[in-house]
Short mmCIF file of C-alpha atoms in Angstrom, two decimals:
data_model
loop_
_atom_site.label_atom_id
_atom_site.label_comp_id
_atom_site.label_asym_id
_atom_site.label_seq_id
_atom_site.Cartn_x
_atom_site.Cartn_y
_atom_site.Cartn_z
CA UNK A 1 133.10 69.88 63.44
CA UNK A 2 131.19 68.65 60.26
CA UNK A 3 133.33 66.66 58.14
CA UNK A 4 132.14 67.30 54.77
CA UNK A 5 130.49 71.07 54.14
CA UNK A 6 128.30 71.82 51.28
CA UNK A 7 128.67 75.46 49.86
CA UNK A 8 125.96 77.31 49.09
CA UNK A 9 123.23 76.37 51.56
CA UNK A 10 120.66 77.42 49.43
CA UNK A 11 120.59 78.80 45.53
CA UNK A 12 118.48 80.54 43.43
CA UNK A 13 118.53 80.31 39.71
CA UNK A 14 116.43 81.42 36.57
CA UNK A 15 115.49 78.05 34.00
CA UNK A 16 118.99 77.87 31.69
CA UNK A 17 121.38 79.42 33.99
CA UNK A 18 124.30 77.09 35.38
CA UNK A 19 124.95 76.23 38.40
CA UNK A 20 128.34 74.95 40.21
CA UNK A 21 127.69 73.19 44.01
CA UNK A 22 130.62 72.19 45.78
CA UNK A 23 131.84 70.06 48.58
CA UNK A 24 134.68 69.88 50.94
CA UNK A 25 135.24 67.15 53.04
CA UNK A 26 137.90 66.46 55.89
CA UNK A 27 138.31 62.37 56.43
CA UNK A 28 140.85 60.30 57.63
CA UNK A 29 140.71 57.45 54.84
CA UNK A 30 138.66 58.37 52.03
CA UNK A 31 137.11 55.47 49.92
CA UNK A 32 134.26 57.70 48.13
CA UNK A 33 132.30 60.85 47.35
CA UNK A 34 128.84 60.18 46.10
CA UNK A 35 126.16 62.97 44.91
CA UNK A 36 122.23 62.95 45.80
CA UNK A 37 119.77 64.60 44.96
CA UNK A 38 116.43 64.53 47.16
CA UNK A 39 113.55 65.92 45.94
CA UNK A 40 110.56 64.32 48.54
CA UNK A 41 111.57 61.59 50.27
CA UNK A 42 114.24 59.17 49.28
CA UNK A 43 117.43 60.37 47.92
CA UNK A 44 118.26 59.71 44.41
CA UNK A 45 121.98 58.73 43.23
CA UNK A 46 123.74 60.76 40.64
CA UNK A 47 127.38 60.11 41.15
CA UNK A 48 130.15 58.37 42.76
CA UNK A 49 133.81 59.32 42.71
CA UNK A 50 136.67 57.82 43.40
CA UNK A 51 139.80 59.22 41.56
CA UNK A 52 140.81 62.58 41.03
CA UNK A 53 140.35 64.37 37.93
CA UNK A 54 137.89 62.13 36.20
CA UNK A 55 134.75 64.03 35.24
CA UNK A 56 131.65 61.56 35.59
CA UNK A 57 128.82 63.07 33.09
CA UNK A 58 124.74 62.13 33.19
CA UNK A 59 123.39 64.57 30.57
CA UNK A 60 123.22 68.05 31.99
CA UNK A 61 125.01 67.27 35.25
CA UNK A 62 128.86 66.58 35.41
CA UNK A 63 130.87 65.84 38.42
CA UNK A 64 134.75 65.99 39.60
CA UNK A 65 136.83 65.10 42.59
CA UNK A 66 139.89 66.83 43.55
CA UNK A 67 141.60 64.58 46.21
CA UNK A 68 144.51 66.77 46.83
CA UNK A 69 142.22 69.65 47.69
CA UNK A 70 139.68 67.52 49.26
CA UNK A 71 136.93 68.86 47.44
CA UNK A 72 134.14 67.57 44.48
CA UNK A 73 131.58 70.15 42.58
CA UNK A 74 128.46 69.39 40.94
CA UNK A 75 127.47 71.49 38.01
CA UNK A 76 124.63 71.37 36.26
CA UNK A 77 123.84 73.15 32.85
CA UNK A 78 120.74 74.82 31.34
CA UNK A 79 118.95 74.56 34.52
CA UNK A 80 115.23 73.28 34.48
CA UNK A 81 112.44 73.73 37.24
CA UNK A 82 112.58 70.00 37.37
CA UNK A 83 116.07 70.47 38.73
CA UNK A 84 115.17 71.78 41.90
CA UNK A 85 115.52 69.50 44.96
CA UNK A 86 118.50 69.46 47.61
CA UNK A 87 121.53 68.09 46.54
CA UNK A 88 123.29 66.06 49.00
CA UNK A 89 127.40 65.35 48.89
CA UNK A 90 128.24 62.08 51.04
CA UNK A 91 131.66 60.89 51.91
CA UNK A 92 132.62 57.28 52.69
CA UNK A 93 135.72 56.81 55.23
CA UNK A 94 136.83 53.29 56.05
CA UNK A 95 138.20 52.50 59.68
CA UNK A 96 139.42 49.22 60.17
CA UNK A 97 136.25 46.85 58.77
CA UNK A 98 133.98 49.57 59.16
CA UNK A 99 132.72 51.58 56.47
CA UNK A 100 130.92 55.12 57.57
CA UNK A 101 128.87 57.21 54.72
CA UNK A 102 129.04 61.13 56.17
CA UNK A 103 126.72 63.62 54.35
CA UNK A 104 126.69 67.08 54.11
CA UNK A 105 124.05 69.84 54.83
CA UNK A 106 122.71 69.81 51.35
CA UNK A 107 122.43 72.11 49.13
CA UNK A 108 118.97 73.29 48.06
CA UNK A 109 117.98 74.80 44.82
CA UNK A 110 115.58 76.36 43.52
CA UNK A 111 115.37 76.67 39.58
CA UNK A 112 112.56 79.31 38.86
CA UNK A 113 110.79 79.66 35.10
CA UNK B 1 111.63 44.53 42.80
CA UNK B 2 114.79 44.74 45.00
CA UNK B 3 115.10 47.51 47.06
CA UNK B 4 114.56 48.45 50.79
CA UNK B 5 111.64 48.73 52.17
CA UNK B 6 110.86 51.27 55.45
CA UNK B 7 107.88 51.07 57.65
CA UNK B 8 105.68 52.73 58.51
CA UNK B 9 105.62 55.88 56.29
CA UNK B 10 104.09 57.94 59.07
CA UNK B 11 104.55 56.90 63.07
CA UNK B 12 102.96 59.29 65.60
CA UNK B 13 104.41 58.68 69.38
CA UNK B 14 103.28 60.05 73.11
CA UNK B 15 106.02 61.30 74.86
CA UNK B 16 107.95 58.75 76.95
CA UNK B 17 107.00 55.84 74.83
CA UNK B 18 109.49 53.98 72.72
CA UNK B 19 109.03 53.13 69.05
CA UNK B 20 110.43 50.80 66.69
CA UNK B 21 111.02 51.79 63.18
CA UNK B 22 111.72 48.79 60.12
CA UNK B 23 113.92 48.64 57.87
CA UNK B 24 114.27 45.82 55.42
CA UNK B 25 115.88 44.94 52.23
CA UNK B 26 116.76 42.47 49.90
CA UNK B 27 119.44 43.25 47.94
CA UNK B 28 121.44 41.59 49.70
CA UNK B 29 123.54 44.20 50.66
CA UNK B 30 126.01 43.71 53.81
CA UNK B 31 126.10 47.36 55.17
CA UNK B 32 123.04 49.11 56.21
CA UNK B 33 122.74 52.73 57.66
CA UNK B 34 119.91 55.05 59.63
CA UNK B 35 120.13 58.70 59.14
CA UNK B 36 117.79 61.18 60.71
CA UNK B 37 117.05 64.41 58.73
CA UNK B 38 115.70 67.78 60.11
CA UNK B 39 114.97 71.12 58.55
CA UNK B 40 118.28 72.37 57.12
CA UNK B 41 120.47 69.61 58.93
CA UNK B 42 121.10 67.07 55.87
CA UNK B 43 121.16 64.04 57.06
CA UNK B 44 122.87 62.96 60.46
CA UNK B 45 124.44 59.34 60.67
CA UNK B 46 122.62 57.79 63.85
CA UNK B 47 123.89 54.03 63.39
CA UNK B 48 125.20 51.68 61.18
CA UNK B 49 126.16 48.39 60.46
CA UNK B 50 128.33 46.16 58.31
CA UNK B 51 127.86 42.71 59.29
CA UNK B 52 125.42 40.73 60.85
CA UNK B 53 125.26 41.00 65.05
CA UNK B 54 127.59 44.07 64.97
CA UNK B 55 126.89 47.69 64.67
CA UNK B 56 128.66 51.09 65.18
CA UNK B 57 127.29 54.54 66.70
CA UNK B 58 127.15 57.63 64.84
CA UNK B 59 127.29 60.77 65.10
CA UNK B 60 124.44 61.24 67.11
CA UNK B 61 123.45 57.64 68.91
CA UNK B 62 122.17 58.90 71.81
CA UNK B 63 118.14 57.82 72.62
CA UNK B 64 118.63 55.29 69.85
CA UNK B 65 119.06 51.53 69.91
CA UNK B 66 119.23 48.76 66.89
CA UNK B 67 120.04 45.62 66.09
CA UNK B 68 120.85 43.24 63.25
CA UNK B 69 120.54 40.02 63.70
CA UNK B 70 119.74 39.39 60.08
CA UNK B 71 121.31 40.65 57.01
CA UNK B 72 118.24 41.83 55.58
CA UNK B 73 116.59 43.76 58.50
CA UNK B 74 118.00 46.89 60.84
CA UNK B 75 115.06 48.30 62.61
CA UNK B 76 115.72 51.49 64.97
CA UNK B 77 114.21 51.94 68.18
CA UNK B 78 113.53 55.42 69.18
CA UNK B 79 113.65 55.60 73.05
CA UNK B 80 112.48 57.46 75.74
CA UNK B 81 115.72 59.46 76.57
CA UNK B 82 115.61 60.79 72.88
CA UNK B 83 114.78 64.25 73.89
CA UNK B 84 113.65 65.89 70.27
CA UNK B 85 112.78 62.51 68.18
CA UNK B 86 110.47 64.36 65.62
CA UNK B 87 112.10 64.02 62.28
CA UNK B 88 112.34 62.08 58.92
CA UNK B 89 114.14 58.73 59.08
CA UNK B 90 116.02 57.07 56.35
CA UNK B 91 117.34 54.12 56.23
CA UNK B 92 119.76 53.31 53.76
CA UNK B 93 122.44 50.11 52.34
CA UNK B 94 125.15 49.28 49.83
CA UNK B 95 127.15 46.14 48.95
CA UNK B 96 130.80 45.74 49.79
CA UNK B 97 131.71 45.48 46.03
CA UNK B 98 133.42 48.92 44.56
CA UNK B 99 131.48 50.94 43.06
CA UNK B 100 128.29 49.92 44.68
CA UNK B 101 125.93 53.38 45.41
CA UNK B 102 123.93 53.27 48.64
CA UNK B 103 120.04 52.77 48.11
CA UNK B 104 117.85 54.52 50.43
CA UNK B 105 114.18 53.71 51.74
CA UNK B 106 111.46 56.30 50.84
CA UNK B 107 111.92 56.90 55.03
CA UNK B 108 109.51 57.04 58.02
CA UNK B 109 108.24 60.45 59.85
CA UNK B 110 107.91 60.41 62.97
CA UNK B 111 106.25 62.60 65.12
CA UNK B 112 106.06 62.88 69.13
CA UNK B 113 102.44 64.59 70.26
#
């Protein structure tokens, strides 16, 4: 069973709509969320959450982590061609010393002019 | 620059051959990670590694074999018994200190002919 699941798989948008991704993850000790967003090759950081309820912000994009309900969502506002790429979720779980980084399917959108 | 570096960018492979993928990086980070990505599959954990001379399967270690017998380097070794190896390869690390994001490689695509 996957442990974190991205919702939607794929998303298409017109430039200036807004968008909401989310993520749902099932770990046994949480340490982190992080957000990525992959356009060619390497993945790009955008986030990383740690407590509930605190909305991190970069410009147009704005995360939050619910740690009750086990879930984080990306939005991103007045959408931009620029902003298309896959968006990964990745959880970090700690077990004993070790530290494992889970990711999710992705999301992939596609903003069109 | 810091950062990691992943070589080479493109790897072709006969079938039945093993192949060594590099990974290096010196930001002196303590946990390093390979992920292989396919079509629509996000990226799988294949192995990973905290400390120097010890490592921990993934999700999907089978065919696969690294080592790390120095903090800056975790190559992967495709094998033989790795029955579908074509995909994208990242590698990936991140320091023990909170709050550290994980930096990724621009990755290595390999394909069996």
């Amino acid at each position: 069973e996957d442990k974190v699941v991205q919702s939607p798989l794929s998303l298409v948008v017109h430039e200036g709509d807004t968008v909401t991704l989310n993520c749902s993850y099932e770990v046994t000790n949480f340490r982190s969320l992080l957000w990525y967003k992959q356009e060619k090759k390497a993945p790009t950081f955008l986030f990383m959450l740690t407590s509930s309820g605190i909305e991190k912000k970069s410009g147009r994009l704005s995360s939050i982590l619910d740690k009750k309900e086990l879930f984080s969502i990306l939005n991103i506002t007045a959408t931009q061609t620029g902003d298309s790429a896959v968006y990964l979720c990745a959880v970090e779980e700690s077990g004993g010393s070790n530290y494992k980084l889970t990711f999710g399917k992705g999301t992939l959108l596609t903003v069109n002019p | 620059d810091g950062g990691i570096t992943q070589s080479p960018k493109y790897l072709f492979r006969k079938e039945g051959q093993n192949v060594t993928l590099s990974c290096e990086q010196n930001l002196n980070h303590d946990a390093m990670y390979w992920y292989r990505q396919d079509p629509g599959q996000g990226l799988r954990l294949i192995y990973y590694s905290q400390i120097v001379n010890d490592f921990q399967k993934g999700d999907i270690a089978e065919g696969y074999s690294v080592s790390r017998e120095k903090k800056e380097s975790f190559p992967l070794t495709v094998t033989s018994a790795q029955k579908n190896p074509t995909a994208f390869y990242l590698c990936a690390s991140r320091s023990w200190t909170e709050g550290i994001k994980a930096f990724f490689g621009q990755g290595t695509r390999l394909t069996v002919v």
